[in-house]
Amino acid sequence: FNGFTFSPDELDEENEYAAAIASAVRNIAPELPEGNHFGTPQSDGRYLELELQQPDGGIAKLLVAVCNKGGQGRGLLNELIEVEKRAGDIPVSIVRTINFPRTGQALEKLGKMLKQQGRSVVIPDSDWRRMLAFTAFREKYSTRADFAAWQKEARPLGELASLQKLLRLDELKARPNRVVSPSVPTVAPAPPVVVPPPFVPRVADDVAKPTVEKLNGGDTIGIAPKPVHFDSLEFTRHAAFLGGAGSGKTTAALNLIEQLLASGVPAILIDRKGDLCRYAVESAWDRPLSHPSRDQARKQLREKLDVAIYTPGAPSGRPLALTVVPPGFDQLGEYEREEFARFAANALAGMMNFRTSDADNAQRVILAKAIETLASVPGAAIDLPGLRSIIGDSEPSLVAAVGSYKPQYFEKLAERLTTMNHTYKHLFQGGDFLNVEALLRAGSGRVPLTIISTRFLGDAADFWVAQFLIAVSRFCAKAPKKYLQAVLMFDEADVYIPASGPKPASKEPMEDLLRRARSAGVGLFLATQSPGDIDYKCRENITTWFIGRIGQTTAIEKLKPILSAKPNAAEKLGNQLQGQFHLVRESGIVEMRSFQSFLKTEQQSEAEILELARRGQPARK
């Protein structure tokens, strides 16, 4: 501030720190969104009672208390007991200039107090300097006609992380884009908290319920072939497509997906190889088909579709950035928050090469509880910097939640998160942010076909898919339907839910989604060349099986329990032709020949995938 330099050493007593906070709260008024204000609060000793007047006429109260005594003995504990008595039912914010203790009765007391929408804030010297300097700066420049407009845009106080946390500024309405007056000395702001921007849906939210006729998967094999029909509700209980290379399993799955799309059911395809991206190639829709009626049906489907390709991990295409947990995580119940936090923590731990040692297991627990702690704050951004901050600072509410783990576990975990943030920053930034609800909406009344290519993720593919599965489970919990509202296809699904070997980060979220999606109207299509490698727990949640040509004896042996209702069925698997399947469903087992899909899959190069992704998105500004 042009020489307005102050030292926190000028503040000797707790009441002086409280007075400095009161001054900052009064001074921050021009930076708040219209309709929000704290009035003109005055400190009372080491206390500051705040009342936020909200645009809707509501009032949010908060008691701020500076508690700077040491954790040894009863100094800090007595301060907290006094605060608790004074606060009553009002949320409290405990402020210190030094870190909170990591053990002892004071920490336990603090943890209980913070559960009532409380917060703890350590204000660093740099923030005290900014607050003190601005008071003097304002006294000199506030008479200028353009001062208030400059402060509103520059937000010299609102950018302070400590005041953001103390006053929950991020929960207020978003401020407008910054336009700083060049005639007024500007303030170098701290980096803002990164919050995923809203994902603009590709269609209106009031999409009508899909009208699905009976789906035709093909014909039975025999002297008098009969159509094999499916009700769409059958696929809310999931389907598996098994068979070796060239068996026709992918074509059988896509034939059904195309019929669902034609009926208005959106689809998301997870494409590992690049062949599903073929749907975005215009010339692929022109190859001759077996009958003019199929040509006409394909044309009608093409006119209905909004095809979008995403390339997470590849900024030059159409990246799909992650959040640590999906949007709306803070709105979940306690049990679901705990479960999803554990899934997210395990996925992050896998990326950071956690082992099974006591130290790494302890850090997994700390990481999961840190996610829960952030999620308990409505509207909080749960990102890697935020996690690193509360773990590195040993946030008292976090320490109270996990218990007395060694301080070095917190320090090591914070270092790992810092490294991960630098190494995999491209997964969390750029392009659209992952939002399942938005992916299942399209524009201009069209039906969305979303293809997510994982070709560019490298060793982060399993982590990314795990996060995607968590997001889908969150969508299922948030917006369940009694009809089939969406279908998701995973090729080479055994990679995500293996029966043996190291457990990938995607396994538990996939198992959870298979259970959860059944009652939410979301169907999963799992295709694999290695049916024996699918975990048996997942098989229990799949009721429709297309079993094509399989030559491996071991795989056939593992499938015999599924085929037990039809004698000698297992012996026929190795001799089935392309497109021939044993269809296993609750009504029994039939041999069938599937119809081909409209499009013939063909692997696209990485350059072609990136170009297709760019071509399908709005022009960049």
PDB file of N, CA, C and O in Angstrom, residues 69-129:
ATOM      1  N   LYS A  69      -3.877 -18.092  24.284  1.00  0.00           N
ATOM      2  CA  LYS A  69      -3.092 -18.678  25.363  1.00  0.00           C
ATOM      3  C   LYS A  69      -2.570 -20.044  24.958  1.00  0.00           C
ATOM      4  O   LYS A  69      -3.100 -20.691  24.055  1.00  0.00           O
ATOM      5  N   GLY A  70      -1.531 -20.491  25.668  1.00  0.00           N
ATOM      6  CA  GLY A  70      -0.875 -21.737  25.317  1.00  0.00           C
ATOM      7  C   GLY A  70      -1.730 -22.952  25.608  1.00  0.00           C
ATOM      8  O   GLY A  70      -2.659 -22.914  26.422  1.00  0.00           O
ATOM      9  N   GLY A  71      -1.399 -24.053  24.924  1.00  0.00           N
ATOM     10  CA  GLY A  71      -2.145 -25.276  25.113  1.00  0.00           C
ATOM     11  C   GLY A  71      -1.735 -26.057  26.342  1.00  0.00           C
ATOM     12  O   GLY A  71      -2.466 -26.933  26.804  1.00  0.00           O
ATOM     13  N   GLN A  72      -0.560 -25.764  26.876  1.00  0.00           N
ATOM     14  CA  GLN A  72      -0.125 -26.435  28.099  1.00  0.00           C
ATOM     15  C   GLN A  72      -0.908 -25.897  29.291  1.00  0.00           C
ATOM     16  O   GLN A  72      -1.237 -24.716  29.353  1.00  0.00           O
ATOM     17  N   GLY A  73      -1.183 -26.762  30.244  1.00  0.00           N
ATOM     18  CA  GLY A  73      -1.958 -26.322  31.394  1.00  0.00           C
ATOM     19  C   GLY A  73      -3.404 -26.090  30.987  1.00  0.00           C
ATOM     20  O   GLY A  73      -3.921 -26.689  30.054  1.00  0.00           O
ATOM     21  N   ARG A  74      -4.064 -25.154  31.680  1.00  0.00           N
ATOM     22  CA  ARG A  74      -5.487 -24.914  31.427  1.00  0.00           C
ATOM     23  C   ARG A  74      -5.751 -23.548  30.805  1.00  0.00           C
ATOM     24  O   ARG A  74      -6.907 -23.121  30.738  1.00  0.00           O
ATOM     25  N   GLY A  75      -4.683 -22.852  30.370  1.00  0.00           N
ATOM     26  CA  GLY A  75      -4.874 -21.507  29.836  1.00  0.00           C
ATOM     27  C   GLY A  75      -5.859 -21.458  28.685  1.00  0.00           C
ATOM     28  O   GLY A  75      -6.900 -20.795  28.754  1.00  0.00           O
ATOM     29  N   LEU A  76      -5.561 -22.189  27.601  1.00  0.00           N
ATOM     30  CA  LEU A  76      -6.441 -22.199  26.431  1.00  0.00           C
ATOM     31  C   LEU A  76      -7.762 -22.877  26.758  1.00  0.00           C
ATOM     32  O   LEU A  76      -8.827 -22.431  26.309  1.00  0.00           O
ATOM     33  N   LEU A  77      -7.725 -23.944  27.522  1.00  0.00           N
ATOM     34  CA  LEU A  77      -8.949 -24.653  27.876  1.00  0.00           C
ATOM     35  C   LEU A  77      -9.920 -23.741  28.616  1.00  0.00           C
ATOM     36  O   LEU A  77     -11.121 -23.717  28.317  1.00  0.00           O
ATOM     37  N   ASN A  78      -9.425 -22.951  29.559  1.00  0.00           N
ATOM     38  CA  ASN A  78     -10.297 -22.032  30.299  1.00  0.00           C
ATOM     39  C   ASN A  78     -10.880 -20.966  29.371  1.00  0.00           C
ATOM     40  O   ASN A  78     -12.041 -20.563  29.529  1.00  0.00           O
ATOM     41  N   GLU A  79     -10.067 -20.499  28.427  1.00  0.00           N
ATOM     42  CA  GLU A  79     -10.584 -19.520  27.467  1.00  0.00           C
ATOM     43  C   GLU A  79     -11.742 -20.117  26.665  1.00  0.00           C
ATOM     44  O   GLU A  79     -12.768 -19.462  26.430  1.00  0.00           O
ATOM     45  N   LEU A  80     -11.583 -21.358  26.217  1.00  0.00           N
ATOM     46  CA  LEU A  80     -12.613 -22.000  25.409  1.00  0.00           C
ATOM     47  C   LEU A  80     -13.888 -22.234  26.219  1.00  0.00           C
ATOM     48  O   LEU A  80     -15.011 -22.080  25.695  1.00  0.00           O
ATOM     49  N   ILE A  81     -13.732 -22.610  27.482  1.00  0.00           N
ATOM     50  CA  ILE A  81     -14.904 -22.804  28.337  1.00  0.00           C
ATOM     51  C   ILE A  81     -15.670 -21.495  28.484  1.00  0.00           C
ATOM     52  O   ILE A  81     -16.904 -21.452  28.434  1.00  0.00           O
ATOM     53  N   GLU A  82     -14.931 -20.402  28.627  1.00  0.00           N
ATOM     54  CA  GLU A  82     -15.561 -19.086  28.742  1.00  0.00           C
ATOM     55  C   GLU A  82     -16.292 -18.718  27.454  1.00  0.00           C
ATOM     56  O   GLU A  82     -17.417 -18.191  27.477  1.00  0.00           O
ATOM     57  N   VAL A  83     -15.656 -19.007  26.307  1.00  0.00           N
ATOM     58  CA  VAL A  83     -16.289 -18.720  25.018  1.00  0.00           C
ATOM     59  C   VAL A  83     -17.575 -19.513  24.870  1.00  0.00           C
ATOM     60  O   VAL A  83     -18.606 -18.996  24.422  1.00  0.00           O
ATOM     61  N   GLU A  84     -17.531 -20.794  25.235  1.00  0.00           N
ATOM     62  CA  GLU A  84     -18.691 -21.667  25.095  1.00  0.00           C
ATOM     63  C   GLU A  84     -19.874 -21.130  25.898  1.00  0.00           C
ATOM     64  O   GLU A  84     -21.013 -21.137  25.426  1.00  0.00           O
ATOM     65  N   LYS A  85     -19.605 -20.649  27.106  1.00  0.00           N
ATOM     66  CA  LYS A  85     -20.676 -20.111  27.945  1.00  0.00           C
ATOM     67  C   LYS A  85     -21.255 -18.845  27.341  1.00  0.00           C
ATOM     68  O   LYS A  85     -22.466 -18.639  27.342  1.00  0.00           O
ATOM     69  N   ARG A  86     -20.401 -17.998  26.806  1.00  0.00           N
ATOM     70  CA  ARG A  86     -20.887 -16.740  26.252  1.00  0.00           C
ATOM     71  C   ARG A  86     -21.650 -16.974  24.948  1.00  0.00           C
ATOM     72  O   ARG A  86     -22.634 -16.275  24.671  1.00  0.00           O
ATOM     73  N   ALA A  87     -21.224 -17.940  24.156  1.00  0.00           N
ATOM     74  CA  ALA A  87     -21.820 -18.148  22.834  1.00  0.00           C
ATOM     75  C   ALA A  87     -23.225 -18.724  22.911  1.00  0.00           C
ATOM     76  O   ALA A  87     -24.109 -18.336  22.139  1.00  0.00           O
ATOM     77  N   GLY A  88     -23.457 -19.634  23.837  1.00  0.00           N
ATOM     78  CA  GLY A  88     -24.772 -20.298  23.855  1.00  0.00           C
ATOM     79  C   GLY A  88     -24.973 -21.082  22.575  1.00  0.00           C
ATOM     80  O   GLY A  88     -24.173 -21.956  22.238  1.00  0.00           O
ATOM     81  N   ASP A  89     -26.031 -20.754  21.833  1.00  0.00           N
ATOM     82  CA  ASP A  89     -26.329 -21.453  20.577  1.00  0.00           C
ATOM     83  C   ASP A  89     -25.727 -20.761  19.356  1.00  0.00           C
ATOM     84  O   ASP A  89     -25.918 -21.220  18.221  1.00  0.00           O
ATOM     85  N   ILE A  90     -25.027 -19.660  19.550  1.00  0.00           N
ATOM     86  CA  ILE A  90     -24.444 -18.919  18.428  1.00  0.00           C
ATOM     87  C   ILE A  90     -23.161 -19.612  17.973  1.00  0.00           C
ATOM     88  O   ILE A  90     -22.325 -19.979  18.806  1.00  0.00           O
ATOM     89  N   PRO A  91     -22.953 -19.800  16.680  1.00  0.00           N
ATOM     90  CA  PRO A  91     -21.702 -20.374  16.187  1.00  0.00           C
ATOM     91  C   PRO A  91     -20.510 -19.515  16.607  1.00  0.00           C
ATOM     92  O   PRO A  91     -20.622 -18.283  16.711  1.00  0.00           O
ATOM     93  N   VAL A  92     -19.373 -20.171  16.839  1.00  0.00           N
ATOM     94  CA  VAL A  92     -18.189 -19.450  17.287  1.00  0.00           C
ATOM     95  C   VAL A  92     -17.076 -19.577  16.255  1.00  0.00           C
ATOM     96  O   VAL A  92     -17.018 -20.529  15.484  1.00  0.00           O
ATOM     97  N   SER A  93     -16.216 -18.586  16.255  1.00  0.00           N
ATOM     98  CA  SER A  93     -14.999 -18.620  15.457  1.00  0.00           C
ATOM     99  C   SER A  93     -13.837 -18.309  16.391  1.00  0.00           C
ATOM    100  O   SER A  93     -13.773 -17.221  16.970  1.00  0.00           O
ATOM    101  N   ILE A  94     -12.958 -19.294  16.553  1.00  0.00           N
ATOM    102  CA  ILE A  94     -11.810 -19.141  17.447  1.00  0.00           C
ATOM    103  C   ILE A  94     -10.617 -18.696  16.624  1.00  0.00           C
ATOM    104  O   ILE A  94     -10.217 -19.373  15.668  1.00  0.00           O
ATOM    105  N   VAL A  95     -10.043 -17.547  16.998  1.00  0.00           N
ATOM    106  CA  VAL A  95      -8.941 -16.955  16.247  1.00  0.00           C
ATOM    107  C   VAL A  95      -7.660 -17.031  17.074  1.00  0.00           C
ATOM    108  O   VAL A  95      -7.667 -16.759  18.277  1.00  0.00           O
ATOM    109  N   ARG A  96      -6.581 -17.422  16.401  1.00  0.00           N
ATOM    110  CA  ARG A  96      -5.256 -17.424  17.034  1.00  0.00           C
ATOM    111  C   ARG A  96      -4.247 -16.854  16.056  1.00  0.00           C
ATOM    112  O   ARG A  96      -4.471 -16.803  14.838  1.00  0.00           O
ATOM    113  N   THR A  97      -3.115 -16.430  16.609  1.00  0.00           N
ATOM    114  CA  THR A  97      -2.011 -15.973  15.763  1.00  0.00           C
ATOM    115  C   THR A  97      -0.963 -17.056  15.628  1.00  0.00           C
ATOM    116  O   THR A  97      -0.029 -16.914  14.835  1.00  0.00           O
ATOM    117  N   ILE A  98      -1.074 -18.125  16.391  1.00  0.00           N
ATOM    118  CA  ILE A  98      -0.177 -19.275  16.332  1.00  0.00           C
ATOM    119  C   ILE A  98      -1.025 -20.526  16.146  1.00  0.00           C
ATOM    120  O   ILE A  98      -2.235 -20.499  16.341  1.00  0.00           O
ATOM    121  N   ASN A  99      -0.376 -21.615  15.769  1.00  0.00           N
ATOM    122  CA  ASN A  99      -1.115 -22.840  15.498  1.00  0.00           C
ATOM    123  C   ASN A  99      -1.820 -23.359  16.753  1.00  0.00           C
ATOM    124  O   ASN A  99      -1.364 -23.153  17.881  1.00  0.00           O
ATOM    125  N   PHE A 100      -2.902 -24.050  16.539  1.00  0.00           N
ATOM    126  CA  PHE A 100      -3.620 -24.680  17.636  1.00  0.00           C
ATOM    127  C   PHE A 100      -2.826 -25.894  18.130  1.00  0.00           C
ATOM    128  O   PHE A 100      -2.101 -26.523  17.347  1.00  0.00           O
ATOM    129  N   PRO A 101      -2.964 -26.243  19.389  1.00  0.00           N
ATOM    130  CA  PRO A 101      -2.279 -27.445  19.884  1.00  0.00           C
ATOM    131  C   PRO A 101      -2.847 -28.685  19.210  1.00  0.00           C
ATOM    132  O   PRO A 101      -3.994 -28.703  18.767  1.00  0.00           O
ATOM    133  N   ARG A 102      -2.042 -29.725  19.138  1.00  0.00           N
ATOM    134  CA  ARG A 102      -2.457 -30.941  18.456  1.00  0.00           C
ATOM    135  C   ARG A 102      -2.948 -32.024  19.405  1.00  0.00           C
ATOM    136  O   ARG A 102      -3.431 -33.068  18.953  1.00  0.00           O
ATOM    137  N   THR A 103      -2.795 -31.816  20.667  1.00  0.00           N
ATOM    138  CA  THR A 103      -3.271 -32.787  21.648  1.00  0.00           C
ATOM    139  C   THR A 103      -3.799 -32.045  22.866  1.00  0.00           C
ATOM    140  O   THR A 103      -3.634 -30.827  22.989  1.00  0.00           O
ATOM    141  N   GLY A 104      -4.433 -32.791  23.768  1.00  0.00           N
ATOM    142  CA  GLY A 104      -4.848 -32.225  25.044  1.00  0.00           C
ATOM    143  C   GLY A 104      -6.330 -31.941  25.141  1.00  0.00           C
ATOM    144  O   GLY A 104      -7.097 -32.045  24.172  1.00  0.00           O
ATOM    145  N   GLN A 105      -6.756 -31.547  26.345  1.00  0.00           N
ATOM    146  CA  GLN A 105      -8.166 -31.284  26.609  1.00  0.00           C
ATOM    147  C   GLN A 105      -8.689 -30.088  25.820  1.00  0.00           C
ATOM    148  O   GLN A 105      -9.850 -30.058  25.416  1.00  0.00           O
ATOM    149  N   ALA A 106      -7.815 -29.092  25.614  1.00  0.00           N
ATOM    150  CA  ALA A 106      -8.252 -27.916  24.859  1.00  0.00           C
ATOM    151  C   ALA A 106      -8.660 -28.297  23.439  1.00  0.00           C
ATOM    152  O   ALA A 106      -9.656 -27.796  22.904  1.00  0.00           O
ATOM    153  N   LEU A 107      -7.904 -29.223  22.825  1.00  0.00           N
ATOM    154  CA  LEU A 107      -8.226 -29.655  21.474  1.00  0.00           C
ATOM    155  C   LEU A 107      -9.562 -30.391  21.452  1.00  0.00           C
ATOM    156  O   LEU A 107     -10.384 -30.187  20.552  1.00  0.00           O
ATOM    157  N   GLU A 108      -9.791 -31.250  22.434  1.00  0.00           N
ATOM    158  CA  GLU A 108     -11.057 -31.979  22.497  1.00  0.00           C
ATOM    159  C   GLU A 108     -12.238 -31.015  22.660  1.00  0.00           C
ATOM    160  O   GLU A 108     -13.282 -31.168  22.020  1.00  0.00           O
ATOM    161  N   LYS A 109     -12.064 -30.027  23.531  1.00  0.00           N
ATOM    162  CA  LYS A 109     -13.114 -29.040  23.738  1.00  0.00           C
ATOM    163  C   LYS A 109     -13.376 -28.252  22.447  1.00  0.00           C
ATOM    164  O   LYS A 109     -14.529 -28.020  22.060  1.00  0.00           O
ATOM    165  N   LEU A 110     -12.301 -27.864  21.767  1.00  0.00           N
ATOM    166  CA  LEU A 110     -12.439 -27.104  20.526  1.00  0.00           C
ATOM    167  C   LEU A 110     -13.170 -27.920  19.469  1.00  0.00           C
ATOM    168  O   LEU A 110     -14.042 -27.400  18.759  1.00  0.00           O
ATOM    169  N   GLY A 111     -12.821 -29.203  19.341  1.00  0.00           N
ATOM    170  CA  GLY A 111     -13.475 -30.042  18.350  1.00  0.00           C
ATOM    171  C   GLY A 111     -14.973 -30.095  18.547  1.00  0.00           C
ATOM    172  O   GLY A 111     -15.747 -30.039  17.595  1.00  0.00           O
ATOM    173  N   LYS A 112     -15.432 -30.199  19.801  1.00  0.00           N
ATOM    174  CA  LYS A 112     -16.863 -30.242  20.090  1.00  0.00           C
ATOM    175  C   LYS A 112     -17.530 -28.908  19.754  1.00  0.00           C
ATOM    176  O   LYS A 112     -18.648 -28.865  19.230  1.00  0.00           O
ATOM    177  N   MET A 113     -16.841 -27.799  20.050  1.00  0.00           N
ATOM    178  CA  MET A 113     -17.427 -26.492  19.776  1.00  0.00           C
ATOM    179  C   MET A 113     -17.572 -26.237  18.276  1.00  0.00           C
ATOM    180  O   MET A 113     -18.534 -25.617  17.825  1.00  0.00           O
ATOM    181  N   LEU A 114     -16.621 -26.725  17.494  1.00  0.00           N
ATOM    182  CA  LEU A 114     -16.640 -26.442  16.061  1.00  0.00           C
ATOM    183  C   LEU A 114     -17.684 -27.259  15.311  1.00  0.00           C
ATOM    184  O   LEU A 114     -18.007 -26.953  14.167  1.00  0.00           O
ATOM    185  N   LYS A 115     -18.211 -28.299  15.936  1.00  0.00           N
ATOM    186  CA  LYS A 115     -19.233 -29.101  15.274  1.00  0.00           C
ATOM    187  C   LYS A 115     -20.529 -28.321  15.084  1.00  0.00           C
ATOM    188  O   LYS A 115     -21.354 -28.663  14.246  1.00  0.00           O
ATOM    189  N   GLN A 116     -20.736 -27.271  15.861  1.00  0.00           N
ATOM    190  CA  GLN A 116     -21.937 -26.448  15.756  1.00  0.00           C
ATOM    191  C   GLN A 116     -21.707 -25.287  14.793  1.00  0.00           C
ATOM    192  O   GLN A 116     -21.779 -24.127  15.148  1.00  0.00           O
ATOM    193  N   GLN A 117     -21.321 -25.621  13.564  1.00  0.00           N
ATOM    194  CA  GLN A 117     -21.073 -24.631  12.502  1.00  0.00           C
ATOM    195  C   GLN A 117     -19.978 -23.647  12.888  1.00  0.00           C
ATOM    196  O   GLN A 117     -19.934 -22.527  12.357  1.00  0.00           O
ATOM    197  N   GLY A 118     -19.120 -24.056  13.798  1.00  0.00           N
ATOM    198  CA  GLY A 118     -18.024 -23.178  14.198  1.00  0.00           C
ATOM    199  C   GLY A 118     -16.858 -23.282  13.239  1.00  0.00           C
ATOM    200  O   GLY A 118     -16.860 -24.069  12.301  1.00  0.00           O
ATOM    201  N   ARG A 119     -15.843 -22.484  13.499  1.00  0.00           N
ATOM    202  CA  ARG A 119     -14.646 -22.521  12.670  1.00  0.00           C
ATOM    203  C   ARG A 119     -13.467 -22.050  13.487  1.00  0.00           C
ATOM    204  O   ARG A 119     -13.609 -21.331  14.477  1.00  0.00           O
ATOM    205  N   SER A 120     -12.298 -22.473  13.091  1.00  0.00           N
ATOM    206  CA  SER A 120     -11.061 -22.035  13.747  1.00  0.00           C
ATOM    207  C   SER A 120     -10.165 -21.418  12.689  1.00  0.00           C
ATOM    208  O   SER A 120     -10.038 -21.956  11.585  1.00  0.00           O
ATOM    209  N   VAL A 121      -9.568 -20.299  13.015  1.00  0.00           N
ATOM    210  CA  VAL A 121      -8.784 -19.552  12.034  1.00  0.00           C
ATOM    211  C   VAL A 121      -7.456 -19.137  12.657  1.00  0.00           C
ATOM    212  O   VAL A 121      -7.437 -18.509  13.717  1.00  0.00           O
ATOM    213  N   VAL A 122      -6.374 -19.503  11.995  1.00  0.00           N
ATOM    214  CA  VAL A 122      -5.062 -18.983  12.363  1.00  0.00           C
ATOM    215  C   VAL A 122      -4.738 -17.865  11.377  1.00  0.00           C
ATOM    216  O   VAL A 122      -4.588 -18.101  10.180  1.00  0.00           O
ATOM    217  N   ILE A 123      -4.653 -16.639  11.885  1.00  0.00           N
ATOM    218  CA  ILE A 123      -4.390 -15.486  11.016  1.00  0.00           C
ATOM    219  C   ILE A 123      -2.888 -15.238  10.993  1.00  0.00           C
ATOM    220  O   ILE A 123      -2.279 -14.914  12.025  1.00  0.00           O
ATOM    221  N   PRO A 124      -2.240 -15.401   9.841  1.00  0.00           N
ATOM    222  CA  PRO A 124      -0.785 -15.225   9.763  1.00  0.00           C
ATOM    223  C   PRO A 124      -0.385 -13.758   9.829  1.00  0.00           C
ATOM    224  O   PRO A 124      -1.204 -12.853   9.637  1.00  0.00           O
ATOM    225  N   ASP A 125       0.895 -13.528  10.067  1.00  0.00           N
ATOM    226  CA  ASP A 125       1.407 -12.162  10.164  1.00  0.00           C
ATOM    227  C   ASP A 125       1.105 -11.342   8.908  1.00  0.00           C
ATOM    228  O   ASP A 125       0.791 -10.149   8.992  1.00  0.00           O
ATOM    229  N   SER A 126       1.210 -11.987   7.745  1.00  0.00           N
ATOM    230  CA  SER A 126       0.985 -11.249   6.496  1.00  0.00           C
ATOM    231  C   SER A 126      -0.431 -10.682   6.425  1.00  0.00           C
ATOM    232  O   SER A 126      -0.637  -9.569   5.938  1.00  0.00           O
ATOM    233  N   ASP A 127      -1.414 -11.432   6.925  1.00  0.00           N
ATOM    234  CA  ASP A 127      -2.791 -10.937   6.908  1.00  0.00           C
ATOM    235  C   ASP A 127      -3.014  -9.832   7.928  1.00  0.00           C
ATOM    236  O   ASP A 127      -3.763  -8.872   7.675  1.00  0.00           O
ATOM    237  N   TRP A 128      -2.374  -9.945   9.105  1.00  0.00           N
ATOM    238  CA  TRP A 128      -2.471  -8.852  10.082  1.00  0.00           C
ATOM    239  C   TRP A 128      -1.879  -7.578   9.493  1.00  0.00           C
ATOM    240  O   TRP A 128      -2.433  -6.486   9.658  1.00  0.00           O
ATOM    241  N   ARG A 129      -0.737  -7.721   8.792  1.00  0.00           N
ATOM    242  CA  ARG A 129      -0.108  -6.538   8.186  1.00  0.00           C
ATOM    243  C   ARG A 129      -1.050  -5.897   7.173  1.00  0.00           C
ATOM    244  O   ARG A 129      -1.172  -4.676   7.102  1.00  0.00           O
TER     245      ARG A 129
END
